[in-house]
Amino acid sequence: MSQASITSLFTPSGKAHSASQSSYYYHAQPSNSKHTHTRKRSEAEDVPADTTPLKRPRITASSRLQSAAPLAERLRPRSLEEFVGQPHLTEPGSLLRSHLDRGATGSIIFWGPPGCGKTTLARLLAKRTDAVFKELSATDSGIAEVRAVVEEAKSLLALTGRRTILFLDEVHRFNKAQQDIFLPFLEAGHLQLIGATTENPSFRLTSALLTRTIDELTLLRSVFILERLSDADITKIVTQAVQRVSEDDPEKPWLPLPTPSPNDLHVPDADDSFSDVASSQPDIEEPLPHPNEPTSTQGSTASTDPAHPFAAYPQFTPKVLSTIVALSTGDARTALSLVELVVSAPKDADEAKLLSSLRRSVATAYDRGGDSHYDMISALHKSVRGSQGSAALYWLARMLTAGEDPLYIARRMVVCASEDIGLADNHALPLAMSTYQACQVIGMPECRINLAHLVSYLSEAPKSTRAYEGYSRAEEAAKLDPSIPVPLMIRNAPTGLMKELGYARGYRYNPDFAHPVTNDYLPIQFQGDQFLRREGDTSGKIWDEQALREWELRENKGQSWSGRPPETHGGSDNV
C-alpha cells in the first residue's frame, strides 16, 4: 500500500471507506485469515522507518495506589537482609530469627515506639511462612472485621491447610471485651495473631491474651521489644532511601501516574482487548514513569554513586542530613517523610530555609496517656530526689513545652515534698501546696515560673525519707494481723462503764509531768520496734564505695565526701 493510501485512511472519507472495507472483509471473508495477515504485514512495511509506534500505557489500580503511597511505605524492606536496626531480634541466632527459621506459628506481640519496624517485621514474618497475611488496624476496625477474617481463615485452613496471620496494628486500642474475641480462635489454632503496640502490654493488654502468646517450644512469652532506632540506623536508612530514589528516577521520583489521552496512538497487542479486564491475581507492576521524564536508559548516567549517595540532590547537604537524623528521634517513618520533603525541593534551595521548613514540619511526639508521660514525670522526680536541679528543670521544660498539664506536675511535686524532703525541711510541703494553688489560679504559660521555683527549691533542699520509710514499716506490721486490739492503757474512756472495764487505766498524761514518762503505746507484739528511725540512723542503708567514688568524681569535683567515715572499706555492705 502506498503512502497516499495510508494518509487517506485518516480523512473522513477514508475512514468511512476503511470501515466499510473492514466490514466487508469481516462478513464476506471470515475464513480468509491468510489474506488479512498479508494485508497487515504490507501496511506495516509501508510505515516510515522513523515513525515509532507508541504503546498505550497500562495503568492498574495497584500501581496508582503504590504511586500515591508515602515514601516510607514504598521503601519498606523486602527481606530481613534489607532491614535496618533491632539486631537483637534480626541477627542470626536471635530469638525472633529462630522463631522465623523454624516456621513457628504461635502468636506474638511487637512492642516499641513508632517507626521502629513493627509492621515491617510482621510482614517479613508472614513472607517467610506459607501463610495468608491479613492486616487490620485497631483504630478503624472492630469485632465485625475480626470475625470476617477469622471465618475466612477457618475456611481456608479447612480447604487448603494454609494458616492465616492477622496483623493487628495498635492492638492496645481494643478494649478488654474486644481483645477477648481472639481467645477461642487462638486456642483452636485457626488464627495466628501478630499484634503491634506502642504501649506497655502489661498495662494495655489482658492477661488472657498475653498468655496466648507463649511460645510452644521455649515456653517463653513471645512479647518482642523493639528499641528506638539509633542515629547510625537512621543515617543508613536515609542514605539507602536517597540512593534508591536516585536510581529509580533522579529528577522527579514521585510524580503522579500520567493519565493517558484516549486519542494517544498506540500499536495494539494481540490481547489488547483484554487489557482492561481485572485480574484475579495480585498486580505487582511498578509505577509508570512520566512521559516527559527520561527513560531508565537515559537516567542511568545520573544514578547515585554509592560513595556519594546525595550527588543527585545538591540540596541534601550534610547539615540537612544531620538535622533529619536529629528531628526523627529514632523514627524511620518520620525520617523518610523528611527525606521526601528534601528531595522534592528545588536543587538550588537555600539551606537555612530548608532546615527551617524541616523543623516546622515535625510535631513534638508526646502522648499524655502513654509511656512517655510516665517516663518523663519519673525522670523529673528522680532528678529532684538526686538533688540535680539542672536535670529537673530540663525534664520540667520537656513536659510543659510538650503540652503536659501543669497541675499534674504540681501534684507530683506535692508528694515529692513529703516523700523525699520530708522532715529535713518542713517548708517544702507548704511551698508545694502554694505552687499547686498558683497553677490553678494563673495557669500556663505564667505558672511555669512557679513550677520552676518549686522544682529548684526541692532539688536543693536537704533530703529525708524517715517519715515515708517509717510509714512503710508500720504499714507492713499493720497488715500482719489487723485484729490486734488497742492496749487498754491508751483507749478512750468517756463513760464510767469503760473506766470500770479498765479503759485508760494507768495512762500518764504527759503534759502533767515535769519530766518524760512512758505508756504502752504499741501492742505487745510490736513493743520495742522502731518504725520511725532516729535522725542520722543509717542502719539498713547500703555503703557502696564504688558508687561513692563515682559521685565524688562526677559531682564533687574529685573531692572526698564530707560525711565519709575515717575508715571505710570497698564493696556493697549494710552499714
PDB file of C-alpha atoms in Angstrom, residues 88-365:
ATOM      1  CA  HIS A  88      18.844  -8.315  68.982  1.00  0.00           C
ATOM      2  CA  LEU A  89      15.837  -9.609  67.011  1.00  0.00           C
ATOM      3  CA  THR A  90      17.004  -9.967  63.421  1.00  0.00           C
ATOM      4  CA  GLU A  91      20.579 -11.245  63.658  1.00  0.00           C
ATOM      5  CA  PRO A  92      21.167 -14.984  63.154  1.00  0.00           C
ATOM      6  CA  GLY A  93      20.694 -16.845  66.395  1.00  0.00           C
ATOM      7  CA  SER A  94      18.412 -14.208  67.904  1.00  0.00           C
ATOM      8  CA  LEU A  95      15.093 -15.189  69.433  1.00  0.00           C
ATOM      9  CA  LEU A  96      12.915 -13.776  66.644  1.00  0.00           C
ATOM     10  CA  ARG A  97      15.205 -15.111  63.907  1.00  0.00           C
ATOM     11  CA  SER A  98      14.957 -18.562  65.474  1.00  0.00           C
ATOM     12  CA  HIS A  99      11.206 -18.064  65.565  1.00  0.00           C
ATOM     13  CA  LEU A 100      11.257 -17.351  61.829  1.00  0.00           C
ATOM     14  CA  ASP A 101      13.695 -20.103  60.834  1.00  0.00           C
ATOM     15  CA  ARG A 102      11.674 -22.875  62.405  1.00  0.00           C
ATOM     16  CA  GLY A 103       8.424 -21.542  60.910  1.00  0.00           C
ATOM     17  CA  ALA A 104       6.771 -21.017  64.283  1.00  0.00           C
ATOM     18  CA  THR A 105       3.054 -20.374  64.174  1.00  0.00           C
ATOM     19  CA  GLY A 106       2.488 -19.008  67.658  1.00  0.00           C
ATOM     20  CA  SER A 107       1.049 -15.572  68.242  1.00  0.00           C
ATOM     21  CA  ILE A 108       3.432 -12.757  69.136  1.00  0.00           C
ATOM     22  CA  ILE A 109       3.336  -9.125  70.244  1.00  0.00           C
ATOM     23  CA  PHE A 110       5.686  -6.391  68.994  1.00  0.00           C
ATOM     24  CA  TRP A 111       6.133  -3.569  71.499  1.00  0.00           C
ATOM     25  CA  GLY A 112       8.103  -0.486  70.561  1.00  0.00           C
ATOM     26  CA  PRO A 113       7.973   3.226  69.702  1.00  0.00           C
ATOM     27  CA  PRO A 114       6.573   4.484  66.391  1.00  0.00           C
ATOM     28  CA  GLY A 115       8.694   3.958  63.291  1.00  0.00           C
ATOM     29  CA  CYS A 116      10.948   1.242  64.718  1.00  0.00           C
ATOM     30  CA  GLY A 117       9.896  -1.548  62.306  1.00  0.00           C
ATOM     31  CA  LYS A 118       6.962  -3.366  63.923  1.00  0.00           C
ATOM     32  CA  THR A 119       4.786  -3.516  60.797  1.00  0.00           C
ATOM     33  CA  THR A 120       7.713  -4.380  58.549  1.00  0.00           C
ATOM     34  CA  LEU A 121       8.807  -7.254  60.763  1.00  0.00           C
ATOM     35  CA  ALA A 122       5.259  -8.597  60.827  1.00  0.00           C
ATOM     36  CA  ARG A 123       5.122  -8.621  57.023  1.00  0.00           C
ATOM     37  CA  LEU A 124       8.520 -10.275  56.777  1.00  0.00           C
ATOM     38  CA  LEU A 125       7.392 -12.921  59.249  1.00  0.00           C
ATOM     39  CA  ALA A 126       4.367 -13.724  57.101  1.00  0.00           C
ATOM     40  CA  LYS A 127       6.534 -13.753  53.994  1.00  0.00           C
ATOM     41  CA  ARG A 128       8.838 -16.381  55.492  1.00  0.00           C
ATOM     42  CA  THR A 129       5.923 -18.716  56.198  1.00  0.00           C
ATOM     43  CA  ASP A 130       3.404 -20.196  53.820  1.00  0.00           C
ATOM     44  CA  ALA A 131       0.572 -18.231  55.382  1.00  0.00           C
ATOM     45  CA  VAL A 132      -2.043 -15.777  54.180  1.00  0.00           C
ATOM     46  CA  PHE A 133      -1.375 -12.299  55.541  1.00  0.00           C
ATOM     47  CA  LYS A 134      -4.250 -10.084  56.666  1.00  0.00           C
ATOM     48  CA  GLU A 135      -3.755  -6.643  58.103  1.00  0.00           C
ATOM     49  CA  LEU A 136      -6.099  -4.581  60.268  1.00  0.00           C
ATOM     50  CA  SER A 137      -5.728  -1.521  62.442  1.00  0.00           C
ATOM     51  CA  ALA A 138      -7.493  -1.273  65.775  1.00  0.00           C
ATOM     52  CA  THR A 139      -8.056   2.419  65.107  1.00  0.00           C
ATOM     53  CA  ASP A 140     -10.649   1.788  62.376  1.00  0.00           C
ATOM     54  CA  SER A 141     -11.639  -1.863  62.878  1.00  0.00           C
ATOM     55  CA  GLY A 142     -13.810  -3.723  65.321  1.00  0.00           C
ATOM     56  CA  ILE A 143     -15.149  -7.162  66.179  1.00  0.00           C
ATOM     57  CA  ALA A 144     -17.044  -7.439  62.891  1.00  0.00           C
ATOM     58  CA  GLU A 145     -13.883  -7.087  60.810  1.00  0.00           C
ATOM     59  CA  VAL A 146     -12.025  -9.568  63.027  1.00  0.00           C
ATOM     60  CA  ARG A 147     -14.839 -12.120  62.727  1.00  0.00           C
ATOM     61  CA  ALA A 148     -14.772 -11.793  58.944  1.00  0.00           C
ATOM     62  CA  VAL A 149     -11.045 -12.527  58.874  1.00  0.00           C
ATOM     63  CA  VAL A 150     -11.496 -15.478  61.239  1.00  0.00           C
ATOM     64  CA  GLU A 151     -14.257 -17.052  59.173  1.00  0.00           C
ATOM     65  CA  GLU A 152     -12.164 -16.701  56.025  1.00  0.00           C
ATOM     66  CA  ALA A 153      -9.158 -18.160  57.858  1.00  0.00           C
ATOM     67  CA  LYS A 154     -11.153 -21.176  59.067  1.00  0.00           C
ATOM     68  CA  SER A 155     -12.463 -21.870  55.557  1.00  0.00           C
ATOM     69  CA  LEU A 156      -9.002 -21.529  54.030  1.00  0.00           C
ATOM     70  CA  LEU A 157      -7.470 -23.808  56.671  1.00  0.00           C
ATOM     71  CA  ALA A 158     -10.126 -26.454  56.070  1.00  0.00           C
ATOM     72  CA  LEU A 159      -9.838 -26.359  52.269  1.00  0.00           C
ATOM     73  CA  THR A 160      -6.113 -25.853  51.686  1.00  0.00           C
ATOM     74  CA  GLY A 161      -4.408 -26.370  55.056  1.00  0.00           C
ATOM     75  CA  ARG A 162      -2.846 -22.883  54.906  1.00  0.00           C
ATOM     76  CA  ARG A 163      -2.826 -20.814  58.054  1.00  0.00           C
ATOM     77  CA  THR A 164      -3.724 -17.137  58.261  1.00  0.00           C
ATOM     78  CA  ILE A 165      -1.683 -14.464  60.019  1.00  0.00           C
ATOM     79  CA  LEU A 166      -3.655 -11.466  61.225  1.00  0.00           C
ATOM     80  CA  PHE A 167      -1.536  -8.402  61.877  1.00  0.00           C
ATOM     81  CA  LEU A 168      -3.406  -6.014  64.176  1.00  0.00           C
ATOM     82  CA  ASP A 169      -1.737  -2.634  64.437  1.00  0.00           C
ATOM     83  CA  GLU A 170      -2.339  -0.518  67.554  1.00  0.00           C
ATOM     84  CA  VAL A 171      -3.729  -3.589  69.293  1.00  0.00           C
ATOM     85  CA  HIS A 172      -3.868  -1.692  72.594  1.00  0.00           C
ATOM     86  CA  ARG A 173      -6.757   0.368  71.177  1.00  0.00           C
ATOM     87  CA  PHE A 174      -9.026  -2.664  71.572  1.00  0.00           C
ATOM     88  CA  ASN A 175     -10.801  -2.767  74.922  1.00  0.00           C
ATOM     89  CA  LYS A 176     -10.886  -5.896  77.073  1.00  0.00           C
ATOM     90  CA  ALA A 177     -14.080  -7.216  75.518  1.00  0.00           C
ATOM     91  CA  GLN A 178     -12.665  -6.751  72.003  1.00  0.00           C
ATOM     92  CA  GLN A 179      -9.387  -8.447  72.939  1.00  0.00           C
ATOM     93  CA  ASP A 180     -11.274 -11.455  74.291  1.00  0.00           C
ATOM     94  CA  ILE A 181     -12.686 -12.149  70.808  1.00  0.00           C
ATOM     95  CA  PHE A 182      -9.324 -13.647  69.815  1.00  0.00           C
ATOM     96  CA  LEU A 183      -9.082 -16.169  72.649  1.00  0.00           C
ATOM     97  CA  PRO A 184     -11.127 -19.122  71.276  1.00  0.00           C
ATOM     98  CA  PHE A 185      -9.638 -18.826  67.790  1.00  0.00           C
ATOM     99  CA  LEU A 186      -6.050 -18.627  69.056  1.00  0.00           C
ATOM    100  CA  GLU A 187      -6.621 -21.643  71.304  1.00  0.00           C
ATOM    101  CA  ALA A 188      -8.087 -23.643  68.423  1.00  0.00           C
ATOM    102  CA  GLY A 189      -5.202 -22.678  66.123  1.00  0.00           C
ATOM    103  CA  HIS A 190      -7.480 -21.161  63.499  1.00  0.00           C
ATOM    104  CA  LEU A 191      -5.560 -17.893  63.521  1.00  0.00           C
ATOM    105  CA  GLN A 192      -2.118 -16.557  64.290  1.00  0.00           C
ATOM    106  CA  LEU A 193      -2.128 -13.073  65.775  1.00  0.00           C
ATOM    107  CA  ILE A 194       0.711 -10.589  65.454  1.00  0.00           C
ATOM    108  CA  GLY A 195      -0.075  -7.510  67.479  1.00  0.00           C
ATOM    109  CA  ALA A 196       1.827  -4.231  67.369  1.00  0.00           C
ATOM    110  CA  THR A 197       1.618  -1.707  70.174  1.00  0.00           C
ATOM    111  CA  THR A 198       3.399   1.417  71.336  1.00  0.00           C
ATOM    112  CA  GLU A 199       2.047   0.985  74.875  1.00  0.00           C
ATOM    113  CA  ASN A 200       3.224  -1.329  77.625  1.00  0.00           C
ATOM    114  CA  PRO A 201       1.442  -4.667  77.042  1.00  0.00           C
ATOM    115  CA  SER A 202       1.432  -5.349  80.771  1.00  0.00           C
ATOM    116  CA  PHE A 203      -0.970  -2.448  81.262  1.00  0.00           C
ATOM    117  CA  ARG A 204      -2.888  -2.303  77.987  1.00  0.00           C
ATOM    118  CA  LEU A 205      -3.385  -5.977  77.030  1.00  0.00           C
ATOM    119  CA  THR A 206      -5.359  -8.504  79.007  1.00  0.00           C
ATOM    120  CA  SER A 207      -3.573 -11.306  80.836  1.00  0.00           C
ATOM    121  CA  ALA A 208      -5.673 -13.846  78.941  1.00  0.00           C
ATOM    122  CA  LEU A 209      -4.419 -12.533  75.601  1.00  0.00           C
ATOM    123  CA  LEU A 210      -0.804 -12.356  76.770  1.00  0.00           C
ATOM    124  CA  THR A 211      -0.887 -15.982  77.904  1.00  0.00           C
ATOM    125  CA  ARG A 212      -1.837 -16.971  74.336  1.00  0.00           C
ATOM    126  CA  THR A 213       1.469 -15.557  73.096  1.00  0.00           C
ATOM    127  CA  ILE A 214       3.598 -18.145  74.896  1.00  0.00           C
ATOM    128  CA  ASP A 215       5.930 -19.989  72.535  1.00  0.00           C
ATOM    129  CA  GLU A 216       5.076 -23.685  72.375  1.00  0.00           C
ATOM    130  CA  LEU A 217       8.722 -24.827  72.272  1.00  0.00           C
ATOM    131  CA  THR A 218      10.571 -22.396  74.512  1.00  0.00           C
ATOM    132  CA  LEU A 219       7.600 -21.760  76.838  1.00  0.00           C
ATOM    133  CA  LEU A 220       8.622 -18.094  76.836  1.00  0.00           C
ATOM    134  CA  ARG A 221       6.175 -15.271  76.356  1.00  0.00           C
ATOM    135  CA  SER A 222       6.528 -14.015  72.765  1.00  0.00           C
ATOM    136  CA  VAL A 223       6.488 -10.299  73.506  1.00  0.00           C
ATOM    137  CA  PHE A 224       9.341  -8.818  71.464  1.00  0.00           C
ATOM    138  CA  ILE A 225      10.583  -5.384  72.498  1.00  0.00           C
ATOM    139  CA  LEU A 226      11.783  -3.138  69.671  1.00  0.00           C
ATOM    140  CA  GLU A 227      14.134  -0.326  70.616  1.00  0.00           C
ATOM    141  CA  ARG A 228      14.143   3.183  69.218  1.00  0.00           C
ATOM    142  CA  LEU A 229      16.454   3.304  66.197  1.00  0.00           C
ATOM    143  CA  SER A 230      19.881   4.777  66.760  1.00  0.00           C
ATOM    144  CA  ASP A 231      21.294   7.757  64.861  1.00  0.00           C
ATOM    145  CA  ALA A 232      23.511   5.373  62.883  1.00  0.00           C
ATOM    146  CA  ASP A 233      20.440   3.334  61.892  1.00  0.00           C
ATOM    147  CA  ILE A 234      18.539   6.439  60.756  1.00  0.00           C
ATOM    148  CA  THR A 235      21.558   7.656  58.783  1.00  0.00           C
ATOM    149  CA  LYS A 236      21.785   4.308  56.992  1.00  0.00           C
ATOM    150  CA  ILE A 237      18.055   4.283  56.243  1.00  0.00           C
ATOM    151  CA  VAL A 238      18.153   7.816  54.844  1.00  0.00           C
ATOM    152  CA  THR A 239      21.218   7.078  52.740  1.00  0.00           C
ATOM    153  CA  GLN A 240      19.695   3.923  51.273  1.00  0.00           C
ATOM    154  CA  ALA A 241      16.415   5.724  50.596  1.00  0.00           C
ATOM    155  CA  VAL A 242      18.055   8.570  48.691  1.00  0.00           C
ATOM    156  CA  GLN A 243      20.139   6.099  46.718  1.00  0.00           C
ATOM    157  CA  ARG A 244      17.079   4.046  45.728  1.00  0.00           C
ATOM    158  CA  VAL A 245      15.124   7.149  44.768  1.00  0.00           C
ATOM    159  CA  SER A 246      18.019   8.426  42.688  1.00  0.00           C
ATOM    160  CA  GLU A 247      18.335   5.113  40.854  1.00  0.00           C
ATOM    161  CA  ASP A 248      14.602   4.947  40.132  1.00  0.00           C
ATOM    162  CA  ASP A 249      14.220   8.492  38.877  1.00  0.00           C
ATOM    163  CA  PRO A 250      16.879  11.108  39.603  1.00  0.00           C
ATOM    164  CA  GLU A 251      14.714  14.039  38.541  1.00  0.00           C
ATOM    165  CA  LYS A 252      11.139  13.577  39.796  1.00  0.00           C
ATOM    166  CA  PRO A 253      10.899  10.356  41.748  1.00  0.00           C
ATOM    167  CA  TRP A 254       7.250  10.506  42.775  1.00  0.00           C
ATOM    168  CA  LEU A 255       5.178  12.378  40.246  1.00  0.00           C
ATOM    169  CA  PRO A 256       1.638  11.013  39.998  1.00  0.00           C
ATOM    170  CA  LEU A 257       0.900   8.498  37.312  1.00  0.00           C
ATOM    171  CA  PRO A 258       0.037  10.043  33.943  1.00  0.00           C
ATOM    172  CA  THR A 259      -3.493   9.829  32.664  1.00  0.00           C
ATOM    173  CA  PRO A 260      -3.254   8.799  29.014  1.00  0.00           C
ATOM    174  CA  SER A 261      -5.377  10.581  26.484  1.00  0.00           C
ATOM    175  CA  PRO A 262      -7.864   8.408  24.608  1.00  0.00           C
ATOM    176  CA  ASN A 263      -6.513   9.909  21.368  1.00  0.00           C
ATOM    177  CA  ASP A 264      -2.975   8.641  22.014  1.00  0.00           C
ATOM    178  CA  LEU A 265      -1.776   6.498  19.123  1.00  0.00           C
ATOM    179  CA  HIS A 266      -0.684   3.016  20.063  1.00  0.00           C
ATOM    180  CA  VAL A 267       0.012  -0.293  18.445  1.00  0.00           C
ATOM    181  CA  PRO A 268      -2.437  -2.847  19.845  1.00  0.00           C
ATOM    182  CA  ASP A 269      -1.158  -6.103  21.270  1.00  0.00           C
ATOM    183  CA  ALA A 270      -2.608  -9.388  20.249  1.00  0.00           C
ATOM    184  CA  ASP A 271      -4.506  -9.458  23.576  1.00  0.00           C
ATOM    185  CA  ASP A 272      -5.160  -5.724  23.777  1.00  0.00           C
ATOM    186  CA  SER A 273      -8.884  -6.221  24.011  1.00  0.00           C
ATOM    187  CA  PHE A 274      -8.391  -7.839  27.421  1.00  0.00           C
ATOM    188  CA  SER A 275      -6.066  -5.207  28.903  1.00  0.00           C
ATOM    189  CA  ASP A 276      -8.781  -3.587  30.989  1.00  0.00           C
ATOM    190  CA  VAL A 277     -10.141  -6.816  32.431  1.00  0.00           C
ATOM    191  CA  ALA A 278      -9.432  -7.085  36.181  1.00  0.00           C
ATOM    192  CA  SER A 279      -7.114  -9.932  37.029  1.00  0.00           C
ATOM    193  CA  SER A 280      -7.729 -12.320  39.900  1.00  0.00           C
ATOM    194  CA  GLN A 281      -4.000 -12.373  40.647  1.00  0.00           C
ATOM    195  CA  PRO A 282      -2.268  -9.603  42.611  1.00  0.00           C
ATOM    196  CA  ASP A 283      -0.791  -6.945  40.355  1.00  0.00           C
ATOM    197  CA  ILE A 284       2.869  -6.171  41.060  1.00  0.00           C
ATOM    198  CA  GLU A 285       3.594  -3.750  38.246  1.00  0.00           C
ATOM    199  CA  GLU A 286       5.913  -0.874  39.005  1.00  0.00           C
ATOM    200  CA  PRO A 287       4.605   2.718  38.746  1.00  0.00           C
ATOM    201  CA  LEU A 288       4.916   4.124  35.255  1.00  0.00           C
ATOM    202  CA  PRO A 289       7.314   6.992  34.602  1.00  0.00           C
ATOM    203  CA  HIS A 290       6.074  10.343  33.430  1.00  0.00           C
ATOM    204  CA  PRO A 291       6.116  10.646  29.612  1.00  0.00           C
ATOM    205  CA  ASN A 292       8.313  13.747  29.706  1.00  0.00           C
ATOM    206  CA  GLU A 293      10.812  12.225  32.081  1.00  0.00           C
ATOM    207  CA  PRO A 294      13.967  10.480  30.855  1.00  0.00           C
ATOM    208  CA  THR A 295      13.741   6.749  30.436  1.00  0.00           C
ATOM    209  CA  SER A 296      15.696   4.359  32.615  1.00  0.00           C
ATOM    210  CA  THR A 297      18.395   4.199  29.948  1.00  0.00           C
ATOM    211  CA  GLN A 298      18.703   7.969  29.810  1.00  0.00           C
ATOM    212  CA  GLY A 299      18.664   8.354  33.574  1.00  0.00           C
ATOM    213  CA  SER A 300      21.158   5.623  34.286  1.00  0.00           C
ATOM    214  CA  THR A 301      24.041   8.007  33.887  1.00  0.00           C
ATOM    215  CA  ALA A 302      22.689  10.127  36.740  1.00  0.00           C
ATOM    216  CA  SER A 303      22.353   7.285  39.196  1.00  0.00           C
ATOM    217  CA  THR A 304      23.905   7.894  42.552  1.00  0.00           C
ATOM    218  CA  ASP A 305      27.388   6.695  43.249  1.00  0.00           C
ATOM    219  CA  PRO A 306      27.338   4.630  46.468  1.00  0.00           C
ATOM    220  CA  ALA A 307      30.304   6.625  47.719  1.00  0.00           C
ATOM    221  CA  HIS A 308      28.354   9.855  47.166  1.00  0.00           C
ATOM    222  CA  PRO A 309      24.692   8.939  47.722  1.00  0.00           C
ATOM    223  CA  PHE A 310      23.471  12.552  47.650  1.00  0.00           C
ATOM    224  CA  ALA A 311      25.179  13.637  44.433  1.00  0.00           C
ATOM    225  CA  ALA A 312      21.863  13.767  42.560  1.00  0.00           C
ATOM    226  CA  TYR A 313      20.445  16.143  45.180  1.00  0.00           C
ATOM    227  CA  PRO A 314      22.827  19.039  45.928  1.00  0.00           C
ATOM    228  CA  GLN A 315      20.285  20.472  48.372  1.00  0.00           C
ATOM    229  CA  PHE A 316      20.837  17.359  50.544  1.00  0.00           C
ATOM    230  CA  THR A 317      23.804  18.784  52.443  1.00  0.00           C
ATOM    231  CA  PRO A 318      25.484  17.116  55.452  1.00  0.00           C
ATOM    232  CA  LYS A 319      23.760  19.615  57.719  1.00  0.00           C
ATOM    233  CA  VAL A 320      20.377  18.675  56.263  1.00  0.00           C
ATOM    234  CA  LEU A 321      21.193  15.018  56.870  1.00  0.00           C
ATOM    235  CA  SER A 322      22.168  15.608  60.489  1.00  0.00           C
ATOM    236  CA  THR A 323      19.013  17.671  61.011  1.00  0.00           C
ATOM    237  CA  ILE A 324      16.834  14.876  59.657  1.00  0.00           C
ATOM    238  CA  VAL A 325      18.535  12.380  61.965  1.00  0.00           C
ATOM    239  CA  ALA A 326      18.017  14.661  64.961  1.00  0.00           C
ATOM    240  CA  LEU A 327      14.392  15.525  64.170  1.00  0.00           C
ATOM    241  CA  SER A 328      13.380  11.932  63.528  1.00  0.00           C
ATOM    242  CA  THR A 329      14.340  10.895  67.098  1.00  0.00           C
ATOM    243  CA  GLY A 330      14.706   7.266  66.061  1.00  0.00           C
ATOM    244  CA  ASP A 331      11.522   7.166  63.959  1.00  0.00           C
ATOM    245  CA  ALA A 332      12.268   5.825  60.466  1.00  0.00           C
ATOM    246  CA  ARG A 333       8.864   6.881  59.143  1.00  0.00           C
ATOM    247  CA  THR A 334       9.462  10.489  60.200  1.00  0.00           C
ATOM    248  CA  ALA A 335      12.952  10.415  58.702  1.00  0.00           C
ATOM    249  CA  LEU A 336      11.707   9.192  55.324  1.00  0.00           C
ATOM    250  CA  SER A 337       8.930  11.778  55.320  1.00  0.00           C
ATOM    251  CA  LEU A 338      11.571  14.473  55.804  1.00  0.00           C
ATOM    252  CA  VAL A 339      13.653  12.918  53.028  1.00  0.00           C
ATOM    253  CA  GLU A 340      10.656  13.203  50.731  1.00  0.00           C
ATOM    254  CA  LEU A 341      10.396  16.908  51.515  1.00  0.00           C
ATOM    255  CA  VAL A 342      14.084  17.497  50.823  1.00  0.00           C
ATOM    256  CA  VAL A 343      14.391  15.671  47.505  1.00  0.00           C
ATOM    257  CA  SER A 344      11.220  17.306  46.210  1.00  0.00           C
ATOM    258  CA  ALA A 345      12.648  20.756  46.970  1.00  0.00           C
ATOM    259  CA  PRO A 346      14.478  22.717  44.261  1.00  0.00           C
ATOM    260  CA  LYS A 347      18.099  21.729  43.884  1.00  0.00           C
ATOM    261  CA  ASP A 348      19.187  25.339  44.480  1.00  0.00           C
ATOM    262  CA  ALA A 349      17.039  25.695  47.616  1.00  0.00           C
ATOM    263  CA  ASP A 350      18.511  27.829  50.390  1.00  0.00           C
ATOM    264  CA  GLU A 351      19.854  25.600  53.147  1.00  0.00           C
ATOM    265  CA  ALA A 352      18.639  27.819  56.007  1.00  0.00           C
ATOM    266  CA  LYS A 353      15.098  27.971  54.645  1.00  0.00           C
ATOM    267  CA  LEU A 354      15.094  24.238  54.007  1.00  0.00           C
ATOM    268  CA  LEU A 355      16.206  23.493  57.563  1.00  0.00           C
ATOM    269  CA  SER A 356      13.529  25.824  58.913  1.00  0.00           C
ATOM    270  CA  SER A 357      10.878  24.037  56.860  1.00  0.00           C
ATOM    271  CA  LEU A 358      12.031  20.670  58.164  1.00  0.00           C
ATOM    272  CA  ARG A 359      11.833  21.810  61.783  1.00  0.00           C
ATOM    273  CA  ARG A 360       8.333  23.228  61.320  1.00  0.00           C
ATOM    274  CA  SER A 361       7.111  20.024  59.681  1.00  0.00           C
ATOM    275  CA  VAL A 362       7.879  17.829  62.703  1.00  0.00           C
ATOM    276  CA  ALA A 363       5.446  17.840  65.589  1.00  0.00           C
ATOM    277  CA  THR A 364       6.581  17.003  69.098  1.00  0.00           C
ATOM    278  CA  ALA A 365       5.680  13.405  69.916  1.00  0.00           C
TER     279      ALA A 365
END
